[in-house]
Tab-separated table of C-alpha atoms in Angstrom:
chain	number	residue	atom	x	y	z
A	1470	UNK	CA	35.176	-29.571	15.171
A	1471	UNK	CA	33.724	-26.674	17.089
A	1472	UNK	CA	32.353	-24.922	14.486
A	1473	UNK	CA	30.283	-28.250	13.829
A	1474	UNK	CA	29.528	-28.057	17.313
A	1475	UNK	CA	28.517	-24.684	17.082
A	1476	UNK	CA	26.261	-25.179	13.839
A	1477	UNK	CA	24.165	-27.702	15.351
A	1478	UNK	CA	23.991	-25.836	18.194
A	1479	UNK	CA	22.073	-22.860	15.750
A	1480	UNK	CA	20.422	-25.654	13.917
A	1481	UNK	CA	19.125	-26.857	16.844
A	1482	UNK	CA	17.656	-23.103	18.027
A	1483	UNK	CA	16.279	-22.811	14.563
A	1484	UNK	CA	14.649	-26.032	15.348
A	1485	UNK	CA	13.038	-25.296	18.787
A	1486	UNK	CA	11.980	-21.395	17.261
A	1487	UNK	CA	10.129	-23.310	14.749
A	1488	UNK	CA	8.395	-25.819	16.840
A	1489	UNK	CA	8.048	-22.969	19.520
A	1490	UNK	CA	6.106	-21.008	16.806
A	1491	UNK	CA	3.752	-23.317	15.145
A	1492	UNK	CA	2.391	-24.742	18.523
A	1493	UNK	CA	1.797	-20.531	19.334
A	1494	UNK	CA	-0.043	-20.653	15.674
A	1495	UNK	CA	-2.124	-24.190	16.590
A	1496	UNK	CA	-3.178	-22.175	19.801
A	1497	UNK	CA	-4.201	-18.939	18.566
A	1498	UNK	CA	-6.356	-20.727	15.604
A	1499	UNK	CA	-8.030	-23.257	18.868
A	1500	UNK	CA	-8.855	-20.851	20.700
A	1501	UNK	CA	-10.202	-18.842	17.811
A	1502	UNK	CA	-12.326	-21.685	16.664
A	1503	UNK	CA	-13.237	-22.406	20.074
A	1504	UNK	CA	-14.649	-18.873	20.915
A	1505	UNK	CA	-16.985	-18.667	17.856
A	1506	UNK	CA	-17.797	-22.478	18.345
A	1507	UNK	CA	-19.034	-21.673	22.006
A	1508	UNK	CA	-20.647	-18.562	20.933
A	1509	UNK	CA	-18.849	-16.373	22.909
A	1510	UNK	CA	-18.688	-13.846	20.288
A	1511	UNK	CA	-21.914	-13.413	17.859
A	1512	UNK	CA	-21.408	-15.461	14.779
A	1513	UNK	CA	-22.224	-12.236	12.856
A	1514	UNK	CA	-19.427	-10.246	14.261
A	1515	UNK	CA	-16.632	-13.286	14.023
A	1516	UNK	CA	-15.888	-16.257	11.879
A	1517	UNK	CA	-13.992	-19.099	12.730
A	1518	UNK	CA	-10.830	-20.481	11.025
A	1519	UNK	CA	-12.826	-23.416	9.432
A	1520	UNK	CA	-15.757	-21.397	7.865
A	1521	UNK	CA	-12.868	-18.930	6.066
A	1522	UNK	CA	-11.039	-22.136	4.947
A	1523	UNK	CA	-14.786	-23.257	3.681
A	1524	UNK	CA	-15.229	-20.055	2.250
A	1525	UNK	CA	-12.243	-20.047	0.256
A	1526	UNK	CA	-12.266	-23.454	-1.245
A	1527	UNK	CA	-16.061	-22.511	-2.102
A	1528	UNK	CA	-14.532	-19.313	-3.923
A	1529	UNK	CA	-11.944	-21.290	-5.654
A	1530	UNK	CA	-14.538	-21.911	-8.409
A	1531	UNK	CA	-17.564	-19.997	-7.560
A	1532	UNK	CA	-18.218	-16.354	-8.440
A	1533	UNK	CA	-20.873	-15.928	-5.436
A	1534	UNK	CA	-21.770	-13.790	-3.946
A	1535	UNK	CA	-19.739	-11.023	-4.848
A	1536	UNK	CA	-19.735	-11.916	-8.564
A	1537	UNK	CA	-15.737	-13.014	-9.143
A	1538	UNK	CA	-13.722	-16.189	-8.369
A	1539	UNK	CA	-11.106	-15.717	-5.814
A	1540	UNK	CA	-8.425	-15.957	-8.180
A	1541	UNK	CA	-9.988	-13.252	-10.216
A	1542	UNK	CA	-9.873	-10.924	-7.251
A	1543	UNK	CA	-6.085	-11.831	-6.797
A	1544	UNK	CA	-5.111	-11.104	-10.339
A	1545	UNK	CA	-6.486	-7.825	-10.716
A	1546	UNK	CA	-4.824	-6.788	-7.304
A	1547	UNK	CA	-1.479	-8.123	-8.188
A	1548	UNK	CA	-1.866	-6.195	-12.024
A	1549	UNK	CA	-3.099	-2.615	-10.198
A	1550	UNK	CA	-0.651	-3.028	-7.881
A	1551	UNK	CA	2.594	-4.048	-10.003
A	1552	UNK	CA	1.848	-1.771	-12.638
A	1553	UNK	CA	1.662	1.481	-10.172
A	1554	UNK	CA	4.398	0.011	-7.771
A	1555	UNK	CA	6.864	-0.392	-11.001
A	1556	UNK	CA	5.486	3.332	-12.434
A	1557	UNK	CA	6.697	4.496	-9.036
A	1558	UNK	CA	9.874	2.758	-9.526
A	1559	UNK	CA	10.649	3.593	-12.880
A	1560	UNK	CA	10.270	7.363	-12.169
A	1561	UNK	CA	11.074	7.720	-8.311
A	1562	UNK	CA	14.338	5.966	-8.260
A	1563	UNK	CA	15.967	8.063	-11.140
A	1564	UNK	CA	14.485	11.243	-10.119
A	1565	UNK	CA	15.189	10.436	-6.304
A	1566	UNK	CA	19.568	9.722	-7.489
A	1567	UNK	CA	19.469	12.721	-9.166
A	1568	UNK	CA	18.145	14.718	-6.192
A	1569	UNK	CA	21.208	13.130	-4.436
A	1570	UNK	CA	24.074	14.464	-6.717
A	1571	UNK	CA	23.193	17.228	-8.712
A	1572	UNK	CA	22.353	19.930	-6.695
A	1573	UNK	CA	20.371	21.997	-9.078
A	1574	UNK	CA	18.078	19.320	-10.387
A	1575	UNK	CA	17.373	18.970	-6.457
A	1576	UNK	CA	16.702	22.955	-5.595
A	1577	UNK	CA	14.253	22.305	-8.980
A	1578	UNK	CA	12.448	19.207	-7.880
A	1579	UNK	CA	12.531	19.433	-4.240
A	1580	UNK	CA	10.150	22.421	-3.104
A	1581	UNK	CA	7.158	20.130	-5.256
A	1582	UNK	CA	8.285	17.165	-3.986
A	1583	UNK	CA	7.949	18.380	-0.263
A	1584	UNK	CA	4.701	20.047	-0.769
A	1585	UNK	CA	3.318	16.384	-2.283
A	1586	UNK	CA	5.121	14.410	0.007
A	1587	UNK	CA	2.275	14.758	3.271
A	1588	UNK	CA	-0.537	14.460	1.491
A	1589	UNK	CA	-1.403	10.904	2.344
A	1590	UNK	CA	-2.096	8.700	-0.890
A	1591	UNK	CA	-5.826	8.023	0.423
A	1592	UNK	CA	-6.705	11.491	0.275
A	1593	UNK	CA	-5.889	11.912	-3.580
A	1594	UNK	CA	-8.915	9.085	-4.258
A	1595	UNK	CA	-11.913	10.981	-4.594
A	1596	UNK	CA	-9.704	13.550	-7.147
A	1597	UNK	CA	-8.947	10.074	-8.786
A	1598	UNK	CA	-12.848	8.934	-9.382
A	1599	UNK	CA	-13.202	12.051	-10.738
A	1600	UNK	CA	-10.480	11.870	-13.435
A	1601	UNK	CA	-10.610	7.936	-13.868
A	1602	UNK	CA	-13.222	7.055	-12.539
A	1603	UNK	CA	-13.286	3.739	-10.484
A	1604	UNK	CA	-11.598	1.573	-13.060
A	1605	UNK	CA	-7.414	0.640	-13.495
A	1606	UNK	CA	-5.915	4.026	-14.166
A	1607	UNK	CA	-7.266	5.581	-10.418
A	1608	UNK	CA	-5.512	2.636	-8.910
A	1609	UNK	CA	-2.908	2.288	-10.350
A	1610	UNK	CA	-2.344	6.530	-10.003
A	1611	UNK	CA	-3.081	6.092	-5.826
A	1612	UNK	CA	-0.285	3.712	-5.739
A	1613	UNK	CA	1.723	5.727	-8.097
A	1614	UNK	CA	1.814	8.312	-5.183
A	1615	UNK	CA	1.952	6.552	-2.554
A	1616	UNK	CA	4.793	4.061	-3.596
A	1617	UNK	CA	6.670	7.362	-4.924
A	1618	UNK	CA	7.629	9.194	-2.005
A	1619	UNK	CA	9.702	6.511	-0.229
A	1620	UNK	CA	11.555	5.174	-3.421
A	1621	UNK	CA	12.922	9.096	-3.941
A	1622	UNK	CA	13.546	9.894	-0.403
A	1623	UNK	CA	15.442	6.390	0.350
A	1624	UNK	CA	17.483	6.572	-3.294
A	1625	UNK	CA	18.404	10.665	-2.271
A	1626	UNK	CA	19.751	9.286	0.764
A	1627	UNK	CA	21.505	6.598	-0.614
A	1628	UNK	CA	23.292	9.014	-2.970
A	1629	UNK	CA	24.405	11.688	-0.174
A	1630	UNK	CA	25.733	8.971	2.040
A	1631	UNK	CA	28.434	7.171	-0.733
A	1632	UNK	CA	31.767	7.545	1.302
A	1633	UNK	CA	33.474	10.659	0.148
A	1634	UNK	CA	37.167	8.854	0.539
A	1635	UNK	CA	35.813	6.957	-2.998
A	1636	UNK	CA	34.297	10.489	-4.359
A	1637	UNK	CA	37.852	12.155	-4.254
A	1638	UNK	CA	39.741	9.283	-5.277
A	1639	UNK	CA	37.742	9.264	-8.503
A	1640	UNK	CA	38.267	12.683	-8.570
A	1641	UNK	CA	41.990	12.577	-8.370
A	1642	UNK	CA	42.074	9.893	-11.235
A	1643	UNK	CA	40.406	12.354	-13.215
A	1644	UNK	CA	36.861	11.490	-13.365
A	1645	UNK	CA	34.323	13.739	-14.293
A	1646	UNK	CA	30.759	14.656	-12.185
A	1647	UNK	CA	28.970	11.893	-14.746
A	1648	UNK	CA	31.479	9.128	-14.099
A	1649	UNK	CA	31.168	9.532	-9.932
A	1650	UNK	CA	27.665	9.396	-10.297
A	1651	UNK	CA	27.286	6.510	-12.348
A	1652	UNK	CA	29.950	4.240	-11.496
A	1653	UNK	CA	30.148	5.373	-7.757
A	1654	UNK	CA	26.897	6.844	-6.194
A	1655	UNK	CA	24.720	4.638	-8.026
A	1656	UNK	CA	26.589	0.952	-6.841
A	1657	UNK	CA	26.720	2.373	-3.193
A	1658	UNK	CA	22.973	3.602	-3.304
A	1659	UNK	CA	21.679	0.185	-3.968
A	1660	UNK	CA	20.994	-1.013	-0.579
A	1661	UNK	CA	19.441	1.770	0.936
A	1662	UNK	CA	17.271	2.025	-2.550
A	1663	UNK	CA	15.909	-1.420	-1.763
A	1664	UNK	CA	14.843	-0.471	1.656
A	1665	UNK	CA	13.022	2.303	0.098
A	1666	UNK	CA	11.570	-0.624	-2.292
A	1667	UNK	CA	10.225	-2.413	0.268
A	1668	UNK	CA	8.753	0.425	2.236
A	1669	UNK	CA	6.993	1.327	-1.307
A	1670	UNK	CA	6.119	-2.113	-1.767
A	1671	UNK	CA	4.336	-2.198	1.601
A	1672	UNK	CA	2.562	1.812	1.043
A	1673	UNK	CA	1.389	0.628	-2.401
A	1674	UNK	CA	-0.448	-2.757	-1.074
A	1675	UNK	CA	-1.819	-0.194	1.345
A	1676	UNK	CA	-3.065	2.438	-1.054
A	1677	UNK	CA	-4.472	-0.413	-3.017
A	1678	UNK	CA	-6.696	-2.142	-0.686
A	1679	UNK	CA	-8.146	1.360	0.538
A	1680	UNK	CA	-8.995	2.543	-3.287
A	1681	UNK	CA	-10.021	-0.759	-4.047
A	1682	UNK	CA	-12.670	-0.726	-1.009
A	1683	UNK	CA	-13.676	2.955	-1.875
A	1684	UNK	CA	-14.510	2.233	-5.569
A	1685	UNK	CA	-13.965	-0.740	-7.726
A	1686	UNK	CA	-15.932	-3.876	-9.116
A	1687	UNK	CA	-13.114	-6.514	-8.220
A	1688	UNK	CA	-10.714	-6.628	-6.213
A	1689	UNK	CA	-9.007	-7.838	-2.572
A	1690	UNK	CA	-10.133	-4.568	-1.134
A	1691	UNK	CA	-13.585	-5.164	-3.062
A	1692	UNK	CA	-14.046	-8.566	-1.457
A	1693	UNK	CA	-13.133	-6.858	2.038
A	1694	UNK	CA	-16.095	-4.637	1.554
A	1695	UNK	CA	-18.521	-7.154	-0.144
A	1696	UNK	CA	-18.041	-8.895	3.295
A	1697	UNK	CA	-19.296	-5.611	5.032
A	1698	UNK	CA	-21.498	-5.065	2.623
A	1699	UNK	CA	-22.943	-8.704	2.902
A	1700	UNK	CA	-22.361	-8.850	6.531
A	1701	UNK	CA	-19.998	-11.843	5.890
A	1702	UNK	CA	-17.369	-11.680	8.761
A	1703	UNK	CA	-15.820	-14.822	6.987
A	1704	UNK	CA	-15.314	-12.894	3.535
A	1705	UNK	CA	-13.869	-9.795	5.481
A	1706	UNK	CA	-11.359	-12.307	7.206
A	1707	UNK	CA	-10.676	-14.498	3.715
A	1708	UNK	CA	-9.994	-10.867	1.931
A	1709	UNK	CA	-7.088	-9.919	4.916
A	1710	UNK	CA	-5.322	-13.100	5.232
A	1711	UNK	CA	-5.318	-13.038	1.180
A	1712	UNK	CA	-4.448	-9.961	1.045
A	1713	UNK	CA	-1.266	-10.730	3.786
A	1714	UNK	CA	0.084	-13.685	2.152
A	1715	UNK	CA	0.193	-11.954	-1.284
A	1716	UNK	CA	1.700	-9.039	-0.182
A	1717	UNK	CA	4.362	-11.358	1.598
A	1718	UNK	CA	4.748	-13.193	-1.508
A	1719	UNK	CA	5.562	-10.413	-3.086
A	1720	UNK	CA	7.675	-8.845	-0.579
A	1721	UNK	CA	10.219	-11.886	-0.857
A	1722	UNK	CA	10.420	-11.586	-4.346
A	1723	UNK	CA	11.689	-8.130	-4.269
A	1724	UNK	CA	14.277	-9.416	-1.532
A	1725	UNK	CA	15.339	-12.496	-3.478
A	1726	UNK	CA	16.095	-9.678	-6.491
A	1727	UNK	CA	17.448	-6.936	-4.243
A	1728	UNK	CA	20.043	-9.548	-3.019
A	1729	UNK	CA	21.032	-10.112	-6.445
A	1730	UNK	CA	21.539	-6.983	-7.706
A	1731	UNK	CA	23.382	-5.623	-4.474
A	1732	UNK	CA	25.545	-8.903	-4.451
A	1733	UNK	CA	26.418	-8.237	-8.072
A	1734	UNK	CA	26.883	-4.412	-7.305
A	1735	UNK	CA	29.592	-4.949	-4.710
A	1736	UNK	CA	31.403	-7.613	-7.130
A	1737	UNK	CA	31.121	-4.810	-9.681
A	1738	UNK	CA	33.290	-2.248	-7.418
């Protein structure tokens, strides 16, 4: 009985926090629309809500005036941005586990890895145009780097922090260096290698948009600039909030799996 009690007492809060936060969203948006309405702010420096919605169910079918349906824009984000953020994946959380264990591989890797490691992803893009150009490959190599660096330092740390009271257990039933790693080290790295996922996830949508508003012929970050270019505050605005809600789309798909695989890991052990 009280934990009923107490359940619709947290249903209840969830409740009010909702309501609480949509009527703060309905007021923002008013008063937004209400300051370019009344012209309190030039119409060429701010849009209203209504003239982005406009603009964006004009660009659901209409290439103008930056030559590329919205959708179009979207698509060629998401593939630029998946394909570097997996890259950085595929290659940073192996290489960052092994840092973690195996002490020589990590006096190898590590003096290159901390002389990459401040160079800020935006500052390898004009190398980029002039190896690739402005097409896929530059992109997709910006995000590479920037999605890298937290994937190895996050799965390294996961590593060096698996409880040691499992480590010499192993050990005293005999297991070798391979075994701990795998069936040990590995299991208990898995939640701090997700937070390193997301914190890649978040650097690579980053390093996208700026490459993509540097140089590229489609893109979110290309629509951002168009607007500039065009003097569109609308399209500037309609190229954030898309570029927001994908990246949050995306974001919850990488917790949805990172739940998973962390729930199955700890059934595993």
């Amino acid at each position: 009985m009280a934990s009923a009690k107490k359940l619709k007492r947290t249903e209840r809060k969830q409740s009010t926090y909702m309501i609480i936060s949509l009527i703060s969203v309905c007021l923002f948006l008013g008063f937004w629309e209400l300051v370019v309405r009344m012209e309190w702010v030039s119409p060429h420096l701010l849009a209203s809500p209504t003239q982005v919605i406009e603009l964006f169910v004009y660009k659901l079918s209409n290439a103008n005036p930056d030559g590329t349906i919205i959708w179009g824009h979207i698509f060629l984000s998401l593939k630029e941005a998946l394909a570097g953020y997996i890259l950085a994946l595929v290659i940073g959380i192996p290489l960052g586990l092994a840092m973690g264990w195996f002490i020589a591989f990590d006096g190898l890797v590590r003096p290159i890895f901390e002389i990459v490691r401040p160079i800020p992803s935006v500052a390898w893009i004009p190398l980029c145009i002039i190896w690739f150009g402005t097409g896929f490959f530059s992109k997709v190599f910006i995000i590479f780097i920037g999605a890298l660096v937290p994937c190895v330092i996050n799965s390294c740390s996961g590593v060096k922090m698996t409880n040691p009271t499992y480590i010499r257990m192993a050990k005293t039933y005999g297991a070798d260096n391979w075994e701990i790693f795998k069936n040990i080290c590995i299991p208990s790295a898995l939640p701090m290698v997700f937070g390193g996922l997301q914190v890649a996830l978040a650097t690579a949508w980053t390093c996208l948009v700026a490459a993509e508003m540097v140089g590229a012929n489609a893109g979110l970050g290309f629509f951002i600039e168009m607007g500039r270019r065009l003097l569109m505050p609308d399209m500037i605005i309609l190229g954030m909030v898309l570029t927001a809600l994908t990246g949050v789309v995306i974001t919850i798909v990488v917790g949805i799996i990172e739940k998973q695989l962390v729930k199955g890991s700890r059934k595993g052990q």
